[in-house]
CSV table of C-alpha atoms in Angstrom, one decimal:
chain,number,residue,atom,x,y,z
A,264,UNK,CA,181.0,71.3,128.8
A,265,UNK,CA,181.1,68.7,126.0
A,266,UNK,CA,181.2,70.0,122.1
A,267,UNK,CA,179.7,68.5,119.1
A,268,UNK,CA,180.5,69.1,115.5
A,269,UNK,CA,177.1,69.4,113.3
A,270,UNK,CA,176.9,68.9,109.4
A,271,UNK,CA,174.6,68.4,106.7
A,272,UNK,CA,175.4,65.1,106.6
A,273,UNK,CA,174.6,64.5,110.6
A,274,UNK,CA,171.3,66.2,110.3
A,275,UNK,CA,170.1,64.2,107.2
A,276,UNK,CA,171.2,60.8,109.3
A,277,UNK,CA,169.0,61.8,112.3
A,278,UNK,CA,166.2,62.4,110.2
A,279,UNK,CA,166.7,58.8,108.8
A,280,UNK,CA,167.2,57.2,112.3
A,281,UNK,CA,164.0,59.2,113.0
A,282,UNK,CA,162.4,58.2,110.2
A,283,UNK,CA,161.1,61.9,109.6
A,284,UNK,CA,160.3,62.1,105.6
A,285,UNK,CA,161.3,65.8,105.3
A,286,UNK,CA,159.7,67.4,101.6
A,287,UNK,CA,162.3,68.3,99.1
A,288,UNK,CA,161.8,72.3,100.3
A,289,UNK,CA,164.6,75.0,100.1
A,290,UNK,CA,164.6,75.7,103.8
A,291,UNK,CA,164.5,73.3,107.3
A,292,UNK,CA,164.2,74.5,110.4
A,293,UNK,CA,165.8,72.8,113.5
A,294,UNK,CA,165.5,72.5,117.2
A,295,UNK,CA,168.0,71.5,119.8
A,296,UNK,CA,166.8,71.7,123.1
A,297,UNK,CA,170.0,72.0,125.5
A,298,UNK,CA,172.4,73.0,123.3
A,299,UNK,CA,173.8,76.0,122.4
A,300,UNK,CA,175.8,77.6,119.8
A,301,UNK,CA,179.8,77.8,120.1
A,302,UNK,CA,179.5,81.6,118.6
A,303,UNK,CA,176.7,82.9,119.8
A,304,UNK,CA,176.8,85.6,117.6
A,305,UNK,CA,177.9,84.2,114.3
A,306,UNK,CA,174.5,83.7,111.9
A,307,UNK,CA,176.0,82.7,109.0
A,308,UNK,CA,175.3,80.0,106.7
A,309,UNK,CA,177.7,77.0,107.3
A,310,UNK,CA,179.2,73.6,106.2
A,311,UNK,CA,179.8,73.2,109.9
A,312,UNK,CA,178.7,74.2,113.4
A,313,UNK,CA,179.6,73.7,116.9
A,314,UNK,CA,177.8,73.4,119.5
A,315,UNK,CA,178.3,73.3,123.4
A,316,UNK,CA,175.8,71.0,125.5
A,317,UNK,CA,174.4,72.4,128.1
A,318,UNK,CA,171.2,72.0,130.7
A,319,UNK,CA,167.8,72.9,129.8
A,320,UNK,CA,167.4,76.2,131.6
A,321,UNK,CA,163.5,77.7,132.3
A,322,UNK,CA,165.2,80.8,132.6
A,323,UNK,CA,167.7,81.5,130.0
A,324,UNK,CA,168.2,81.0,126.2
A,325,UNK,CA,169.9,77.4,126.0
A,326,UNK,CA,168.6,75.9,123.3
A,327,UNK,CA,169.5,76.3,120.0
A,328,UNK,CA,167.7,76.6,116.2
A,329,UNK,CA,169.2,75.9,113.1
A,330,UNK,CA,168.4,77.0,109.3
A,331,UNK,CA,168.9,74.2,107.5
A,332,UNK,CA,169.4,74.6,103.5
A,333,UNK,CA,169.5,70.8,102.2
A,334,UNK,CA,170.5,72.0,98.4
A,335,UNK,CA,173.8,73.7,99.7
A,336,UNK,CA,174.8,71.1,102.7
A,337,UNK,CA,174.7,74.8,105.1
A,338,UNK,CA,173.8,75.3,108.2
A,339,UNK,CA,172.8,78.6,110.6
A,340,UNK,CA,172.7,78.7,113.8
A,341,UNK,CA,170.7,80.7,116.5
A,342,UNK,CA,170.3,81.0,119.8
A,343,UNK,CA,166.5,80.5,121.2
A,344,UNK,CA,164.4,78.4,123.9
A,345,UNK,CA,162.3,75.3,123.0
A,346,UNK,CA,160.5,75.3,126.8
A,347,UNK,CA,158.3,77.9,128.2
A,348,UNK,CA,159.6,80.6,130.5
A,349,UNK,CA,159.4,79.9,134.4
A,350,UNK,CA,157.1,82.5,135.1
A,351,UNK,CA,154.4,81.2,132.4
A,352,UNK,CA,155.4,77.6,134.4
A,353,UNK,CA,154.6,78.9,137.5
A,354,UNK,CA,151.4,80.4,136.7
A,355,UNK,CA,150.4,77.8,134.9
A,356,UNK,CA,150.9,75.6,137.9
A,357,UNK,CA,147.9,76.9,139.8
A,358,UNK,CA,145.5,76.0,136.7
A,359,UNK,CA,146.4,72.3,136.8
A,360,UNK,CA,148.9,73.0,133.8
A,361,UNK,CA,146.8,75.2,131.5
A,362,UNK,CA,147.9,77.6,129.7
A,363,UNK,CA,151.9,76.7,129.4
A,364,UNK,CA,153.0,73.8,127.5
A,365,UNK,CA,155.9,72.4,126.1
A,366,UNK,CA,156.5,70.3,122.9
A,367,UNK,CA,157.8,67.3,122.5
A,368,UNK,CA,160.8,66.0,120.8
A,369,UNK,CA,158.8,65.3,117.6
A,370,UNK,CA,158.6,66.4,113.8
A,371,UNK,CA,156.0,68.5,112.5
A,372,UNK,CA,155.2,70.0,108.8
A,373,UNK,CA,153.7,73.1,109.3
A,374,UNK,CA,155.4,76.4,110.3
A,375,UNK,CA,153.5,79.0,108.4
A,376,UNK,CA,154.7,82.8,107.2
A,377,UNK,CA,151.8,84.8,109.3
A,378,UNK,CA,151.5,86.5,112.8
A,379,UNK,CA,152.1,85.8,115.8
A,380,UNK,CA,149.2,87.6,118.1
A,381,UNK,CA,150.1,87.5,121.7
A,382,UNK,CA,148.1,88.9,124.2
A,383,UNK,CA,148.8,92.9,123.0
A,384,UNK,CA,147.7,93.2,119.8
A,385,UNK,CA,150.5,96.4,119.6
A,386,UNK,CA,152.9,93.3,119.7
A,387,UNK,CA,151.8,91.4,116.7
A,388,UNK,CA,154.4,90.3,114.6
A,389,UNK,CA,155.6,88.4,111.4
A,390,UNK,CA,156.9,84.9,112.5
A,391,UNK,CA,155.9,81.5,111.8
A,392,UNK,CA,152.5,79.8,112.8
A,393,UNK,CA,152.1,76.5,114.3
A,394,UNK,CA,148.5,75.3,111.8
A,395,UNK,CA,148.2,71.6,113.0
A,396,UNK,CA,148.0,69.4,116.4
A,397,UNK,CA,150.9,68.5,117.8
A,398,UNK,CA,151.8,67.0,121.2
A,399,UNK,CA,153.3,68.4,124.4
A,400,UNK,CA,153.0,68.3,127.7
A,401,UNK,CA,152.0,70.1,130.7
A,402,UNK,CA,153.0,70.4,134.1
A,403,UNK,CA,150.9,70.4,137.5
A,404,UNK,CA,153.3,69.5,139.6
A,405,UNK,CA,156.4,71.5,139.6
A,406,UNK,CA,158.4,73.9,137.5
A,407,UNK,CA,159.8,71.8,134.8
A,408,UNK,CA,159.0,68.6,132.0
A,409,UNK,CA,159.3,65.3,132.6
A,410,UNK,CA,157.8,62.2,131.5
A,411,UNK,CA,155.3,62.2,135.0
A,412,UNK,CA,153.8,64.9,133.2
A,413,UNK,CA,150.3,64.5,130.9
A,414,UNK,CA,150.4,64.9,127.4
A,415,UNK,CA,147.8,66.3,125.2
A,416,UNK,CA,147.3,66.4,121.3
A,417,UNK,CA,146.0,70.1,119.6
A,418,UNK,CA,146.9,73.3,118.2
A,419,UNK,CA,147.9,75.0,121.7
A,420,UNK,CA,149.1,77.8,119.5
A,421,UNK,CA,152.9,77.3,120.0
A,422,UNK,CA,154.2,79.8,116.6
A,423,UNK,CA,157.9,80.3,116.4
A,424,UNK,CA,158.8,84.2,116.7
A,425,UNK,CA,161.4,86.7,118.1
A,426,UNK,CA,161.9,85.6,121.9
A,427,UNK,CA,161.5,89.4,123.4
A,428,UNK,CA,165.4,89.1,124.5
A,429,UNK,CA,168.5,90.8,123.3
A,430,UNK,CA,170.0,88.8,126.3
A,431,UNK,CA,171.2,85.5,126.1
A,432,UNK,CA,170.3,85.7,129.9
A,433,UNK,CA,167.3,88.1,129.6
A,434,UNK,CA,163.6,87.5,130.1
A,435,UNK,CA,162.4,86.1,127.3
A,436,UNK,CA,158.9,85.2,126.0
A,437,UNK,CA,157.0,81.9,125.9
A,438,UNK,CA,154.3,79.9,126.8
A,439,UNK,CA,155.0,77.4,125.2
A,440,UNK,CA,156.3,79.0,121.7
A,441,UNK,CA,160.0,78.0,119.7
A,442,UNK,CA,161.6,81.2,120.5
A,443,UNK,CA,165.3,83.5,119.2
A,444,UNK,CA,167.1,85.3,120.6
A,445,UNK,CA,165.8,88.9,119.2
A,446,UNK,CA,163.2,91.7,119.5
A,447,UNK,CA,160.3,92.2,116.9
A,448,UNK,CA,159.4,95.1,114.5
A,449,UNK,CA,155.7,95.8,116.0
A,450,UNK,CA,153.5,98.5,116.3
A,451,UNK,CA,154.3,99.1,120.1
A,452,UNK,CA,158.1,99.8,119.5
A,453,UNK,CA,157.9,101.3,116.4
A,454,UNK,CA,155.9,103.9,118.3
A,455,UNK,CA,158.1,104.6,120.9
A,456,UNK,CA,161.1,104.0,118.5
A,457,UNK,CA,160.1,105.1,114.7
A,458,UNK,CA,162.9,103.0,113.4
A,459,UNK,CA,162.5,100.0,115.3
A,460,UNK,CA,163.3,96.7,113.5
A,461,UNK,CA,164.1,93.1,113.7
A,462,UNK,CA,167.0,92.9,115.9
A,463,UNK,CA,169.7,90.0,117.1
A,464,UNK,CA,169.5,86.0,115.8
A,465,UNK,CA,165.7,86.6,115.0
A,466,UNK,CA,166.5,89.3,112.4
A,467,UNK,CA,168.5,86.9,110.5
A,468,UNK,CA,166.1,83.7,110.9
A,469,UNK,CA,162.9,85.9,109.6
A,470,UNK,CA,165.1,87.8,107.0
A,471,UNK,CA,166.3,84.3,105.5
A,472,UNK,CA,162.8,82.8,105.5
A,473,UNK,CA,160.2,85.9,104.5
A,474,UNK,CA,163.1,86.8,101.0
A,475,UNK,CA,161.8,83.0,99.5
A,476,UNK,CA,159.3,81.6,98.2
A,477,UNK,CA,158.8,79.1,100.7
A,478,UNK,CA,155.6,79.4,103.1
A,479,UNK,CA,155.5,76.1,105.0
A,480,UNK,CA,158.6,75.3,106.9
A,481,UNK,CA,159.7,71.6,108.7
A,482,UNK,CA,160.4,71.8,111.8
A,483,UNK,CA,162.4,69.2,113.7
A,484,UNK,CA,162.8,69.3,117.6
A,485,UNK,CA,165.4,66.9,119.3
A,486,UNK,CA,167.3,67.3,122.8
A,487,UNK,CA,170.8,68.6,122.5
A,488,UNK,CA,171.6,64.6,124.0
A,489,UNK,CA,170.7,62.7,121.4
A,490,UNK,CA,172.0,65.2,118.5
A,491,UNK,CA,175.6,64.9,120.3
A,492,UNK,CA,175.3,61.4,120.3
A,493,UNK,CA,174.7,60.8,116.8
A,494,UNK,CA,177.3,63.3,115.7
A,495,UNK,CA,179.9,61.8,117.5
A,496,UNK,CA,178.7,58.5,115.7
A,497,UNK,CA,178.0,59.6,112.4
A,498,UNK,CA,179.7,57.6,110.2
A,499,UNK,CA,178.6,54.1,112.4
A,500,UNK,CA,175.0,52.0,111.8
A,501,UNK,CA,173.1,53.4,114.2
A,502,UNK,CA,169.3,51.3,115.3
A,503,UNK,CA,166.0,53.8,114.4
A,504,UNK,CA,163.6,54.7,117.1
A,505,UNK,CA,160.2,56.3,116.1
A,506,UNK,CA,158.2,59.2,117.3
A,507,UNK,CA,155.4,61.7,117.3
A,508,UNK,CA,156.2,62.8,113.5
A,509,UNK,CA,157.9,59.6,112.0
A,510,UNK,CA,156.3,58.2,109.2
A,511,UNK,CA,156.7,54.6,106.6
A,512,UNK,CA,156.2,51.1,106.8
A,513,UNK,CA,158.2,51.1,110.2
A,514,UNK,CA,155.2,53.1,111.9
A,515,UNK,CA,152.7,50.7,110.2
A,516,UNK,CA,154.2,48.0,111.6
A,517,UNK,CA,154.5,49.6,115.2
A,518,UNK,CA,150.9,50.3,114.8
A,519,UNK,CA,150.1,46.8,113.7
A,520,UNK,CA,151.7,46.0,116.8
A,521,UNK,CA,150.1,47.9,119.0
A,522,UNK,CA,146.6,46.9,117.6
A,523,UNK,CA,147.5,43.0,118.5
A,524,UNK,CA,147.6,44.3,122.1
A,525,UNK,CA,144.6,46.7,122.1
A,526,UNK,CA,145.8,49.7,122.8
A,527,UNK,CA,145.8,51.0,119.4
A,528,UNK,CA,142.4,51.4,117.3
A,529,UNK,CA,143.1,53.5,114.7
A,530,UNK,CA,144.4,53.0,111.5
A,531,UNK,CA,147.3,51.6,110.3
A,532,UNK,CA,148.4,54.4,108.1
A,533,UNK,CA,152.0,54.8,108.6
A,534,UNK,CA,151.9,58.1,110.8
A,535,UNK,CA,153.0,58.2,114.1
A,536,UNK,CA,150.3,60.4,115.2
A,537,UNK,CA,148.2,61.7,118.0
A,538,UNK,CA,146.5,58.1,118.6
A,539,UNK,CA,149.8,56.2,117.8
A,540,UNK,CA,151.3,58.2,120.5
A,541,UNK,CA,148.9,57.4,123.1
A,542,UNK,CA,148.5,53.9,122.6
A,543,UNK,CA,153.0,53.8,122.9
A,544,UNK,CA,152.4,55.8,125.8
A,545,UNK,CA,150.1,53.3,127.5
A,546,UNK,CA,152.1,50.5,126.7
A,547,UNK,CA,155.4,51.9,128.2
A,548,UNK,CA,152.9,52.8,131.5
A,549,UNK,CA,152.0,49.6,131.7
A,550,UNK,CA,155.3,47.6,131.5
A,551,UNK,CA,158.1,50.3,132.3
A,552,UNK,CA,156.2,52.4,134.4
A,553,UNK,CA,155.4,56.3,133.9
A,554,UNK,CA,158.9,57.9,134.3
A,555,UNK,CA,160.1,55.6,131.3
A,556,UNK,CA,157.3,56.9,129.6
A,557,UNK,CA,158.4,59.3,126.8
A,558,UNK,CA,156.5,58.3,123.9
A,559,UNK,CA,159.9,57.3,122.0
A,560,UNK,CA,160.0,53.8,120.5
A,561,UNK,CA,164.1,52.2,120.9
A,562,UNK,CA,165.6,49.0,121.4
A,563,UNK,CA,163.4,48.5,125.1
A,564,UNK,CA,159.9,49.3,123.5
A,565,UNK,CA,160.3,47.9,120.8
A,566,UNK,CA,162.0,44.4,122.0
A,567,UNK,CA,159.2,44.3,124.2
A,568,UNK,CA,156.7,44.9,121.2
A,569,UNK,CA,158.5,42.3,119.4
A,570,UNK,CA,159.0,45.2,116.7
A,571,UNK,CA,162.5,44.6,114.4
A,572,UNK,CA,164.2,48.2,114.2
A,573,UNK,CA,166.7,47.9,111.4
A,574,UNK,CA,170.3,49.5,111.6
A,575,UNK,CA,170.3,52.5,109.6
């Protein structure tokens, strides 16, 4: 099991590689998917963190979030899940995909303070509610994610909230939502338990965000890979890549690109967006085939685009 060493300073250089233009708010949030915390039950705010890499797991907690205060240079760290839970997979499975999803590794702007209604409307609770499109993918052909799988672009609904788990290995709760490790405060327990509160990592994580004024919350997902391979090359030029959620002249000119070619017809406007993902996603199709697929422009898309990535 390999560990990695996460600072301020290694999460403001992924961002850059990314070439996600984060707003100058008080609070960032973080996914890692296939990573998890060293201390599982330390929530404290941090100059450091360590983190153990592990295997995305459709039936455990093994991904990770992180509070993120750029001001401060601290960091938090939760337990969670970034992928749906296998039972949602499975049933989802027999409707062609529908009604399970996971996100991609992207950047999006728009976790919201509000509620999260699942299907009991005795389980409604505070959390933080996905607003905009975004893109995932769903699966209709076994019980995991991979780059075989279709992707689709709209509000599926994915909020962040408590993950229904006290268990690191417990049940938890998703379709397709970023969940921690936690139980709610909602009507249904408070009624069997008059006292019942927030519990575990999701206490902490909606304790930090609801006491500010912030309402909107960033929220970056990457895969537990990649983040360990940046930190252990943090203080090294590293090439960007761009993705759903990058943003800047370097998208522009990727979507220039892509327009030469035809598979792009939107507008060059900087954001790698729904249509800029499709139209990267065809191209890779075409020339690398579907299981190369991932919607991710590196060195291998880009060469092939004729698309300089500069050393950042």
């Amino acid at each position: 099991m390999a560990t990695y060493t996460l600072t301020t300073s290694v999460l403001t250089k992924l961002c850059a590689i990314n070439q996600f233009s984060i707003p100058g708010v008080e609070l960032v949030l973080f996914g890692i998917r296939g990573s998890v915390p060293v201390h599982t039950d330390d929530y404290s705010f941090q100059k450091e963190i360590q983190l153990n890499l592990v295997d995305v797991d459709y039936t455990r907690l093994r991904c990770t979030m992180l509070q993120w205060k750029r001001s401060t240079g601290q960091i938090a760290s939760f337990p969670g899940s970034t992928v749906p839970y296998i039972d949602s997979i499975k049933t989802a499975k027999k409707n062609n995909g529908a009604g399970t999803n996971c996100m991609i590794t992207s950047y999006v702007k728009d976790f919201k303070k509000g509620i999260h209604k699942g299907k009991k409307k005795g389980n409604w609770h505070e959390a933080f509610v996905q607003t905009e499109p975004r893109a995932y993918r769903r699966s209709a052909d076994n019980f995991s994610y991979d780059n075989n799988d279709r992707v689709e672009y709209e509000n599926p609904g994915d909020n962040l909230h408590a993950a229904w788990t006290d268990s690191l290995d417990g049940k938890y709760s998703s379709e397709g939502c970023q969940v921690i490790l936690g139980m709610p405060k909602c009507a249904n327990r408070i009624k069997s338990n008059p006292s019942a509160t927030n519990t575990g990592a999701w206490a902490v994580v909606q304790k930090n965000a609801y006491a500010i004024n912030q309402i909107s919350f960033p929220y970056v997902l990457l895969t537990g890979y990649e983040v360990m391979s940046m930190a252990d090359r943090s203080d090294v030029p590293l090439q960007a890549k761009l993705r759903f959620g990058s943003s800047g002249p370097l998208v522009q000119a990727l979507q220039n690109k892509l327009k030469k070619i035809a598979v792009f017809t939107g507008n060059s406007n900087g954001d790698f967006d729904g249509a800029t993902l499709r139209a990267v996603l065809k191209f890779q199709q075409k020339n690398f085939g579907n299981q190369s697929a991932d919607g991710i422009v590196g060195p291998n898309t880009a060469s092939a685009l004729g698309l300089n990535l500069p050393m950042i």
